[in-house]
mmCIF file of C-alpha atoms in Angstrom:
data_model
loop_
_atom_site.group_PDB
_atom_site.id
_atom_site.type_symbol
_atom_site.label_atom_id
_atom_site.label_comp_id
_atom_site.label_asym_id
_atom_site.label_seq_id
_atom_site.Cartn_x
_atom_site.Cartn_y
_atom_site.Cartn_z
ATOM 1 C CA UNK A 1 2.555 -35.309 16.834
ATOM 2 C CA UNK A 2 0.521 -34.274 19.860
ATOM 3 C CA UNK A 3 -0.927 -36.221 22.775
ATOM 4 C CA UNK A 4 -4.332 -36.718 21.859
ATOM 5 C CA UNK A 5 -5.434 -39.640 23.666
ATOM 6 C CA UNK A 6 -4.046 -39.191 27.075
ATOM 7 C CA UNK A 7 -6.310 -42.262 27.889
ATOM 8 C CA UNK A 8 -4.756 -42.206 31.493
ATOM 9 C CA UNK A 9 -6.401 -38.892 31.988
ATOM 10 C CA UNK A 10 -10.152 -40.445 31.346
ATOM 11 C CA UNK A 11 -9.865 -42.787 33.967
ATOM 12 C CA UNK A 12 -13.411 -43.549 35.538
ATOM 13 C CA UNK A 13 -15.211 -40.543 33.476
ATOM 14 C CA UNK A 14 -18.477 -41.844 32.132
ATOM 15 C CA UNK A 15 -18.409 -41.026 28.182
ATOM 16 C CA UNK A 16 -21.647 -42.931 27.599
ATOM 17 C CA UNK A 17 -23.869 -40.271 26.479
ATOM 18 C CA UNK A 18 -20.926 -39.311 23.866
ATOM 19 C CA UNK A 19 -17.724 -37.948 23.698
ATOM 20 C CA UNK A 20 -16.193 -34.790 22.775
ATOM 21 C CA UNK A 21 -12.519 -33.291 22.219
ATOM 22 C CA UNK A 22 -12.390 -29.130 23.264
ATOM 23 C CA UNK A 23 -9.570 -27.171 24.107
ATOM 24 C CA UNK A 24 -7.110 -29.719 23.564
ATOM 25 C CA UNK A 25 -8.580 -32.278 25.938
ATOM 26 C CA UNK A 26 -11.652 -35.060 25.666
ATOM 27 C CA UNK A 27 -14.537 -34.331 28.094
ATOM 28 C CA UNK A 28 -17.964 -36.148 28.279
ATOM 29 C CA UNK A 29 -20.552 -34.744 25.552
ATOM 30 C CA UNK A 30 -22.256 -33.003 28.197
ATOM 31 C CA UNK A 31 -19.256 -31.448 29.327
ATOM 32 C CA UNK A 32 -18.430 -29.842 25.912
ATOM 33 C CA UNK A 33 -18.202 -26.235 25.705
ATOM 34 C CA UNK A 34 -17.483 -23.222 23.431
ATOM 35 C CA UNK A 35 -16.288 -19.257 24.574
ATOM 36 C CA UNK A 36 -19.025 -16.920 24.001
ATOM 37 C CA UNK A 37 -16.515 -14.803 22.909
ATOM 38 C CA UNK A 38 -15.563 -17.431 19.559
ATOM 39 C CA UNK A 39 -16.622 -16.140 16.683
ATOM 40 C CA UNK A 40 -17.977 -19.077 16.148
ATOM 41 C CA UNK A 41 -20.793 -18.676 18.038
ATOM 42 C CA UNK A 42 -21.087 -14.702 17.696
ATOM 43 C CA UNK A 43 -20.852 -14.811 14.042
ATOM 44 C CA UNK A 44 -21.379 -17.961 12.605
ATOM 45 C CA UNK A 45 -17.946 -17.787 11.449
ATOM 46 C CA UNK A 46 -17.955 -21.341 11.730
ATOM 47 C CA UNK A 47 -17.295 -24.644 9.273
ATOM 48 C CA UNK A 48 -18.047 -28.140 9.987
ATOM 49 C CA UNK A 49 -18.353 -31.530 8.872
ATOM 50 C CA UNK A 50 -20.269 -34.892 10.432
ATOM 51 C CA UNK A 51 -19.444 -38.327 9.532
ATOM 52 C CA UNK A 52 -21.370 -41.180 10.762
ATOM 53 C CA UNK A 53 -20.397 -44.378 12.756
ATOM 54 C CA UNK A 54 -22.468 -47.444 11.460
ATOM 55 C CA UNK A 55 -21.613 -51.266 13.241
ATOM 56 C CA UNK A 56 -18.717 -49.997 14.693
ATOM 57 C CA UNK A 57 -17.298 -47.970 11.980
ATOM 58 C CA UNK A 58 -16.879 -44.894 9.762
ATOM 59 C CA UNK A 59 -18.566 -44.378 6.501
ATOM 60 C CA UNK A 60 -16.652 -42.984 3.916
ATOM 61 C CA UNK A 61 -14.842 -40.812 6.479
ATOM 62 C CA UNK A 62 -12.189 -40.031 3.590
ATOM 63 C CA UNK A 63 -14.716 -38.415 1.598
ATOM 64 C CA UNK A 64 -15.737 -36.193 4.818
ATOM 65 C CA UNK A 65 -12.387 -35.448 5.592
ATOM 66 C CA UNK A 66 -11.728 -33.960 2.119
ATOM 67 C CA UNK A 67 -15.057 -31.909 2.036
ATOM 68 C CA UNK A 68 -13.742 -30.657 5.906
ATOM 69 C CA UNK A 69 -10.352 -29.860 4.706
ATOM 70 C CA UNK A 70 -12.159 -27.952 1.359
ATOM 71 C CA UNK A 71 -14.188 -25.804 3.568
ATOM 72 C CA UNK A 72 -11.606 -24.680 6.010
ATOM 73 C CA UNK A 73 -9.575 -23.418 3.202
ATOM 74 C CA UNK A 74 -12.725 -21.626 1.640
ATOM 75 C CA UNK A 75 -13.462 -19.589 4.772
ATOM 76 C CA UNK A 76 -9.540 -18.941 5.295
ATOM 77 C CA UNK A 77 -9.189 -20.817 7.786
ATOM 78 C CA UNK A 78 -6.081 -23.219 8.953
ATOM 79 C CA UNK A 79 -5.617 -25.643 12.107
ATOM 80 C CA UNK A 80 -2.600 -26.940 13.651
ATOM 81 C CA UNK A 81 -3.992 -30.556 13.490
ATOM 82 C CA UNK A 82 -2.680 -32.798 10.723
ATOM 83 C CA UNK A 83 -5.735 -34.798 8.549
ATOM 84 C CA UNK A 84 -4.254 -37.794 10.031
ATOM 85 C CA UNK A 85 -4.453 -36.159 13.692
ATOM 86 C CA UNK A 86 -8.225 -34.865 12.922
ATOM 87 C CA UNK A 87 -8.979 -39.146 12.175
ATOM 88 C CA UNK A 88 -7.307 -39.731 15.011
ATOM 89 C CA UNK A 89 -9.851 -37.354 17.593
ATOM 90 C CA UNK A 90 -12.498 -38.223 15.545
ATOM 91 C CA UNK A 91 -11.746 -42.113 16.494
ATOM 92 C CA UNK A 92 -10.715 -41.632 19.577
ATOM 93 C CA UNK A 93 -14.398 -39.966 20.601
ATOM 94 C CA UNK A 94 -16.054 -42.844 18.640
ATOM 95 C CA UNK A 95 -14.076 -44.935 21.640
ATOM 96 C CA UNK A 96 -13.973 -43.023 24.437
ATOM 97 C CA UNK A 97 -18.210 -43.172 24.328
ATOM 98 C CA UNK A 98 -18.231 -47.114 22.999
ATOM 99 C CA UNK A 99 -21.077 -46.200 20.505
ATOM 100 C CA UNK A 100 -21.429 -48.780 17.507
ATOM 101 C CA UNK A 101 -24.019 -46.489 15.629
ATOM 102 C CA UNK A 102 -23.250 -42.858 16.258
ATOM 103 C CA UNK A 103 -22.941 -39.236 14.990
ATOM 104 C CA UNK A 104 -19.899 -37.787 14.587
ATOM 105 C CA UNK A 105 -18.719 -33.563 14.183
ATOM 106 C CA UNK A 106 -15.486 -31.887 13.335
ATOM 107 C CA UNK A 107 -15.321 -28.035 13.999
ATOM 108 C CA UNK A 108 -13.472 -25.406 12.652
ATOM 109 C CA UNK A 109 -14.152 -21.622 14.307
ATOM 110 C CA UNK A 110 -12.500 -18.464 13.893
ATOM 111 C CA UNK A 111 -11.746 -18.381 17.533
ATOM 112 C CA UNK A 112 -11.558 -15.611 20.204
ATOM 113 C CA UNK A 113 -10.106 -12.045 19.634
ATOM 114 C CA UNK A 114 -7.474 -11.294 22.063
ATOM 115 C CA UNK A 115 -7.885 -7.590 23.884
ATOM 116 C CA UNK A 116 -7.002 -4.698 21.635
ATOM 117 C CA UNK A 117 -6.847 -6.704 18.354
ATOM 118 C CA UNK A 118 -8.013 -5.295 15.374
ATOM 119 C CA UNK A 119 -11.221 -6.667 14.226
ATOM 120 C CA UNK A 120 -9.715 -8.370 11.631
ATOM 121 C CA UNK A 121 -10.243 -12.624 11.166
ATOM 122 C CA UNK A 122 -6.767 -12.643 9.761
ATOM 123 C CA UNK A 123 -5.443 -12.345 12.733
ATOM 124 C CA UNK A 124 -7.164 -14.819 14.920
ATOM 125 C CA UNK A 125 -6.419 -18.509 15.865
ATOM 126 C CA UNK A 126 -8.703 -20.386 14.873
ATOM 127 C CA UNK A 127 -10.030 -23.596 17.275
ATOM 128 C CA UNK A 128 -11.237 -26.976 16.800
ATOM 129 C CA UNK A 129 -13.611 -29.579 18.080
ATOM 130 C CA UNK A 130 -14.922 -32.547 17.682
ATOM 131 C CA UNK A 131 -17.446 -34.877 19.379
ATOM 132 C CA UNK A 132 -19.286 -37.992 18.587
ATOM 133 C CA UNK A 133 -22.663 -38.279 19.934
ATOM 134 C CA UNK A 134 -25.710 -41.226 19.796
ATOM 135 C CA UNK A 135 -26.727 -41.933 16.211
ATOM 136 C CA UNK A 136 -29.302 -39.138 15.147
ATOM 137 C CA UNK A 137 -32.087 -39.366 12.505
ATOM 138 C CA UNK A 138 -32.686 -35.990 10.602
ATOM 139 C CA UNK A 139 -36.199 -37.376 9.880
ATOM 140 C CA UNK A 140 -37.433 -40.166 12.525
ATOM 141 C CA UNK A 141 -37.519 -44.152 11.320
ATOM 142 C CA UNK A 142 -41.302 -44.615 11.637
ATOM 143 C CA UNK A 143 -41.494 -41.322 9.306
ATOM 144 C CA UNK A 144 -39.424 -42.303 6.632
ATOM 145 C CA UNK A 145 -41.106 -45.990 6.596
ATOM 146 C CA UNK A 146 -44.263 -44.344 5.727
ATOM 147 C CA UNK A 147 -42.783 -41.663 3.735
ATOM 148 C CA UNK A 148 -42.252 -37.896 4.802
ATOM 149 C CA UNK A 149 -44.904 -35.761 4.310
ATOM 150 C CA UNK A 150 -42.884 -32.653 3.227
ATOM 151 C CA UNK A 151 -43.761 -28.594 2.183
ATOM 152 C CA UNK A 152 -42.449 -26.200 -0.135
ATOM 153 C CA UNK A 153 -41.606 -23.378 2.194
ATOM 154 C CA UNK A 154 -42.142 -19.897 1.497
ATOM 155 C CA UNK A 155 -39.095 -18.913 3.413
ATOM 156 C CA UNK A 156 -36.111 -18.298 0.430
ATOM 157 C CA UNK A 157 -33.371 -19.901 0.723
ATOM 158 C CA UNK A 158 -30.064 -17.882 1.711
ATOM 159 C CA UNK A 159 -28.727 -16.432 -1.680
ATOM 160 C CA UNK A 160 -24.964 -18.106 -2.476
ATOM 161 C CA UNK A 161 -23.674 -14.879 -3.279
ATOM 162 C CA UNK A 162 -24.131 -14.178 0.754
ATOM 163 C CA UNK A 163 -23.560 -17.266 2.252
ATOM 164 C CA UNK A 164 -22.016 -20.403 0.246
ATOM 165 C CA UNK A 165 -24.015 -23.565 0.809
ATOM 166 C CA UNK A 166 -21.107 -25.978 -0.639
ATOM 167 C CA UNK A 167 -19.418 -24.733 2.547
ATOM 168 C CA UNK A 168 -21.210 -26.411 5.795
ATOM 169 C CA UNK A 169 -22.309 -24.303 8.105
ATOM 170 C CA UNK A 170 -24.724 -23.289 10.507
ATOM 171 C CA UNK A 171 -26.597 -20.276 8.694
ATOM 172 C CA UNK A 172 -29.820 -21.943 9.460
ATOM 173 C CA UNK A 173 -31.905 -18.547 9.942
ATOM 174 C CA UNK A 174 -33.715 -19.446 6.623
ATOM 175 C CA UNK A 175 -33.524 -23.148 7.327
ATOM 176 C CA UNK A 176 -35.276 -23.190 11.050
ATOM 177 C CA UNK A 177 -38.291 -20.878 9.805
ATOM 178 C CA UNK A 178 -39.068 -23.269 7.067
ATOM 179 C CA UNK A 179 -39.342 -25.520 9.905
ATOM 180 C CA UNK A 180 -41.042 -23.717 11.426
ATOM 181 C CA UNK A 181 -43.274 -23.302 8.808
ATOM 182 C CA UNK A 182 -43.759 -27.397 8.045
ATOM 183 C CA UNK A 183 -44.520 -28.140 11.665
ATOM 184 C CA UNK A 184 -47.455 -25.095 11.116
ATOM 185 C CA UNK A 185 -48.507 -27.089 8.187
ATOM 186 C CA UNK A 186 -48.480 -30.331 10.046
ATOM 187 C CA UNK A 187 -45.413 -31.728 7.828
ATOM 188 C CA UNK A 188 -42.393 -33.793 8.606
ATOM 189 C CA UNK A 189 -39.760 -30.902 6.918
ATOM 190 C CA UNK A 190 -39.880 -28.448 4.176
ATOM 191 C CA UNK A 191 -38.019 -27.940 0.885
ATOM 192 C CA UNK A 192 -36.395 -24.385 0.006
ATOM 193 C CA UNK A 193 -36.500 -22.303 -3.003
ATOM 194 C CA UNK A 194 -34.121 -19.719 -4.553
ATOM 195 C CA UNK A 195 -34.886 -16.346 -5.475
ATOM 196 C CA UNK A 196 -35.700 -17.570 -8.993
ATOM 197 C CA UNK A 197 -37.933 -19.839 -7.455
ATOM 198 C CA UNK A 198 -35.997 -23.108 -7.722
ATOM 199 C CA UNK A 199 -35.572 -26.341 -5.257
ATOM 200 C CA UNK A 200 -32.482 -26.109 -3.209
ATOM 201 C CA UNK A 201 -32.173 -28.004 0.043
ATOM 202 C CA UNK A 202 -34.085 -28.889 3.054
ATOM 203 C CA UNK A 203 -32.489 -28.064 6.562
ATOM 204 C CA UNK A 204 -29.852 -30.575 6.687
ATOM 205 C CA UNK A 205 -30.614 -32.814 3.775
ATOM 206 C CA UNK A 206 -30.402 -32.803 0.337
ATOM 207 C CA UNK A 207 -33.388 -32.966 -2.373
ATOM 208 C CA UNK A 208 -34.056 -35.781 -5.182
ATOM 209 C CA UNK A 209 -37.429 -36.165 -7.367
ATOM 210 C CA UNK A 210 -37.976 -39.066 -9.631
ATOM 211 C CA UNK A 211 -39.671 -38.675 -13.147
ATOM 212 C CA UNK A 212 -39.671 -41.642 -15.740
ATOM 213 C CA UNK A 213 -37.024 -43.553 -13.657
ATOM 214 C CA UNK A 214 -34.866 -40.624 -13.725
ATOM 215 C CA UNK A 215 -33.322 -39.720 -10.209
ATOM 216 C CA UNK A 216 -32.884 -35.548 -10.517
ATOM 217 C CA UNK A 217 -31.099 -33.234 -8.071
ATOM 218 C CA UNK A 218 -31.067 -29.141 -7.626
ATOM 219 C CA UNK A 219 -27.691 -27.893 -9.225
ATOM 220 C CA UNK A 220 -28.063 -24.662 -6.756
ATOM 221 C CA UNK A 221 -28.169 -23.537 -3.757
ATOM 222 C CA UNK A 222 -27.395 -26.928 -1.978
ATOM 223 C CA UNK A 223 -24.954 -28.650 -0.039
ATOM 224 C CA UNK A 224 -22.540 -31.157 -2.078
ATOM 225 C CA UNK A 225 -23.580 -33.882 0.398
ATOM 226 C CA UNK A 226 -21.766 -36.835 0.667
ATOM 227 C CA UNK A 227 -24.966 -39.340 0.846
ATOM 228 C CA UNK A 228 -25.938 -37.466 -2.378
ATOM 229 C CA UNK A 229 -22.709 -38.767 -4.212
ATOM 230 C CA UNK A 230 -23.335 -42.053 -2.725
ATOM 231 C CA UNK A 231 -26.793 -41.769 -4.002
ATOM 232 C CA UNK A 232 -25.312 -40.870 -7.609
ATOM 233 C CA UNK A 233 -23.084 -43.714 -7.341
ATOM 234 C CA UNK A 234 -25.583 -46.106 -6.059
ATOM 235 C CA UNK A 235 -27.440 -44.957 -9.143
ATOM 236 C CA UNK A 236 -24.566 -46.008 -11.476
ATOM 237 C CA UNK A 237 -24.102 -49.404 -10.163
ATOM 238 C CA UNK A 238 -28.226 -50.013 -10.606
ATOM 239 C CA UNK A 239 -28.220 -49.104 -13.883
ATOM 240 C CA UNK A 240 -30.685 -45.785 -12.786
ATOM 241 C CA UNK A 241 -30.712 -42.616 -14.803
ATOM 242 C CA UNK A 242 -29.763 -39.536 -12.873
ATOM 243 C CA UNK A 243 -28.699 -35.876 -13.814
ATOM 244 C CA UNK A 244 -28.467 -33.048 -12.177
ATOM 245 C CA UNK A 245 -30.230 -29.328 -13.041
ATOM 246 C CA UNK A 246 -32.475 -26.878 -12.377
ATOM 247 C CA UNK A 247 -35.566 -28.018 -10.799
ATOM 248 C CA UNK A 248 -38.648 -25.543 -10.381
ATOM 249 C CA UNK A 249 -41.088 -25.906 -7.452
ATOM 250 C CA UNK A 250 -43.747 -27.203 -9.920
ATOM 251 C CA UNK A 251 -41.625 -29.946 -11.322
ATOM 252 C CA UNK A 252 -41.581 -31.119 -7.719
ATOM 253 C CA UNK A 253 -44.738 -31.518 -6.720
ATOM 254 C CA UNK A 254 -44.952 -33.311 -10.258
ATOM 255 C CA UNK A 255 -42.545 -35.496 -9.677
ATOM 256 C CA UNK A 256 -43.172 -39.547 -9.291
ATOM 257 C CA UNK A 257 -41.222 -39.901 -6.128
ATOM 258 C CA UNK A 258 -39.108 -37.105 -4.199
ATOM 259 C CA UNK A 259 -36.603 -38.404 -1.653
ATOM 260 C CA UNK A 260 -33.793 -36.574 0.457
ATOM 261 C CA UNK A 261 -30.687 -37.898 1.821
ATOM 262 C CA UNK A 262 -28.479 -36.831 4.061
ATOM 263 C CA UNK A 263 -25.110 -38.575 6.909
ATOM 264 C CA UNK A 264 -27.892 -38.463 9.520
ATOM 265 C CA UNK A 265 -30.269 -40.794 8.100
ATOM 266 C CA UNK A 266 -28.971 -42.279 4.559
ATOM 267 C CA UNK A 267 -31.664 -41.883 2.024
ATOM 268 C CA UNK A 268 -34.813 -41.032 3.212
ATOM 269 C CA UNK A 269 -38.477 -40.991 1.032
ATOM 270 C CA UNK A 270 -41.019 -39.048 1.168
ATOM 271 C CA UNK A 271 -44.877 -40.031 0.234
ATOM 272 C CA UNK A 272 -46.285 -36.001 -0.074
ATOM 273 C CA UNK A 273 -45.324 -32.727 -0.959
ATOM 274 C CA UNK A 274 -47.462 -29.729 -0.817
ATOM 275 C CA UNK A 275 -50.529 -32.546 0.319
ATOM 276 C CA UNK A 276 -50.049 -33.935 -3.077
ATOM 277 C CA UNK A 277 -50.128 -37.779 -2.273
ATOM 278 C CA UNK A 278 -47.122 -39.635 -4.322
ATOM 279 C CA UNK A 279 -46.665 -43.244 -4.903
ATOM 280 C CA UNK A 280 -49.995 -44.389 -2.893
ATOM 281 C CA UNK A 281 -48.611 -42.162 -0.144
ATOM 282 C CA UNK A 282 -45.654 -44.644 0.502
ATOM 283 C CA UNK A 283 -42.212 -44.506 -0.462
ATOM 284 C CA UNK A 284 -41.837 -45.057 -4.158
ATOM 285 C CA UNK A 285 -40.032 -48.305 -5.836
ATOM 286 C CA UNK A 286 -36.666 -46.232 -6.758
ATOM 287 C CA UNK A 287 -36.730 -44.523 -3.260
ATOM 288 C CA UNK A 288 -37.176 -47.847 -1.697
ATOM 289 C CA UNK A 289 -34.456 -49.771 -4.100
ATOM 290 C CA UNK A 290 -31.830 -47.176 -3.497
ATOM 291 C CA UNK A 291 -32.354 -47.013 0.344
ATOM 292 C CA UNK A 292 -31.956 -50.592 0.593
ATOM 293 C CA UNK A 293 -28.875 -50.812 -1.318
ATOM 294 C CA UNK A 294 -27.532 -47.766 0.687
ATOM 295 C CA UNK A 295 -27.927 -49.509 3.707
ATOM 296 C CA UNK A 296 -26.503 -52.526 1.881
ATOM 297 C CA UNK A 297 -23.331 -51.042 1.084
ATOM 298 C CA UNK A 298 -22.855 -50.279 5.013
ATOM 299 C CA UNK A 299 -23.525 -54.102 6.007
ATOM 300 C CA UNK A 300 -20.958 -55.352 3.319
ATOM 301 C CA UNK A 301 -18.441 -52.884 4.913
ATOM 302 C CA UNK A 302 -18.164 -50.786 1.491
ATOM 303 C CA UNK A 303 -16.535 -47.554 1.887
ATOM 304 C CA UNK A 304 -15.712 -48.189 5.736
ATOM 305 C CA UNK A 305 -13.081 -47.281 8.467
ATOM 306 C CA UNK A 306 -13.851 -49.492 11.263
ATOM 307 C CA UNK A 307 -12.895 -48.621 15.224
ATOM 308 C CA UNK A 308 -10.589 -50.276 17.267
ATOM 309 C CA UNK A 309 -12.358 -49.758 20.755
ATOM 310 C CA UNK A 310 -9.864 -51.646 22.581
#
């Protein structure tokens, strides 16, 4: 097994802003760096993954690391670190920076083409990183306490026969001009359709509406988000309905509560979509039940891999 904590080597470096493991070595977040030449950053040949750090340790890092080691293999990738050596730089950022709540990233590129290979990705070596950051909140605190106030965007979503979405990756043309769009509007985020005109995703979260105490998810065009199972499975324990199907646009703005979820905040309500006011413009009861026992699940220690800072 390699080297990969060389602690000797970080000896007075100041990892307090975060952490982050590149070209084989661990280097202050600010520090971190990527070849313009990777096709990672030409291309968006790129996969990743992010797990969070909550009171000192991992949630559900298993799951992440199987939905990491699923999406390497679908864009053809391989890496010459083990699962168990991946854990390993994941943890060993989480300590370098001495963060108790933070956000955490594993990186698979295609890499760099060496001179006079043919453009082919066979060929290339591909590269990871990894770096654990301050915690980050997709949609701010003080927003989802009052609810999001969110938009159906007009920008389509990227079809999955171009681009697939249970892969994670950063094809967020489509996503940043629906942001665009919401912060035109004057809302928090925006949802996504298909081209059939169906709910998908919002940029970096995933979508639930609540009708008759029924939670409902898109079955297209969406990440298979890890807070989402949690979600599904907080549902099961509650004794709450939940299915997941087609949902049009319509049905949305219908629905009695819509909430989102997503590593970088947990489950997160919303109060309006498209200006329609929901639940007296706060977050509704089954939102609000299933955030709380989210966050519930995290102070029991449910699900978690906790850090050995030293």
């Amino acid at each position: 097994m390699n080297d990969l904590t060389a602690p000797d080597a970080q000896a007075g470096t100041d990892f307090s802003k975060g952490a982050a493991f590149c070209n084989g070595r661990y280097v202050p977040a600010g520090e971190a760096s990527i070849s313009i030449f990777d096709w990672g950053f030409g291309k968006s040949d790129v996969t990743y993954d992010v797990v969070h750090v909550w009171g000192g340790a991992f949630f559900r890092l298993d799951h992440h690391l199987t939905r990491f080691e699923k999406s390497v293999a679908g864009l053809r990738m391989s890496l010459t670190y083990s699962r168990a050596e991946i854990a390993g730089i994941l943890t060993e950022c989480v300590r370098l920076s001495g963060l108790r709540e933070a956000y955490v990233a594993m990186i698979a590129t295609r890499g760099v083409p060496l001179p006079g290979m043919p453009r082919r990705p066979s060929l290339m070596q591909n590269r990871f990183y990894a770096y654990a950051i301050p915690w980050i909140d997709v949609i701010p605190p003080d927003v989802q306490e009052r609810g999001a106030h969110l938009i159906v965007a007009r920008t389509q979503r990227i079809s999955p026969k171009s681009v697939d979405p249970t892969i994670k990756n950063y094809h967020w043309g489509d996503l940043v001009r629906a942001m665009f769009e919401a912060e035109d509007a004057g809302a928090d985020n925006a949802v996504l359709l298909d081209a059939d005109g169906l709910v998908t995703e919002g940029p970096g979260f995933n979508v639930f509406l609540v009708k008759d105490g029924t939670v409902v998810s898109p079955d297209r065009g969406a990440l298979e988000g890890i807070t989402r199972q949690t979600v599904f499975d907080l549902c099961d324990e509650l004794g709450i309905p939940w299915e997941i199907r087609a949902i049009t646009a319509d049905e949305l703005r219908d629905a009695d509560e819509i909430f989102t979820s997503t590593t970088a905040g947990g489950v997160m309500p919303a109060a309006r979509i498209d200006g329609t006011i929901l639940s007296n413009d706060r977050p509704g009861p089954i939102s609000a039940r299933l955030k709380d026992s989210y966050w519930q699940w995290h102070r029991d220690g449910r699900d978690a891999t906790p850090i050995d800072y030293g």
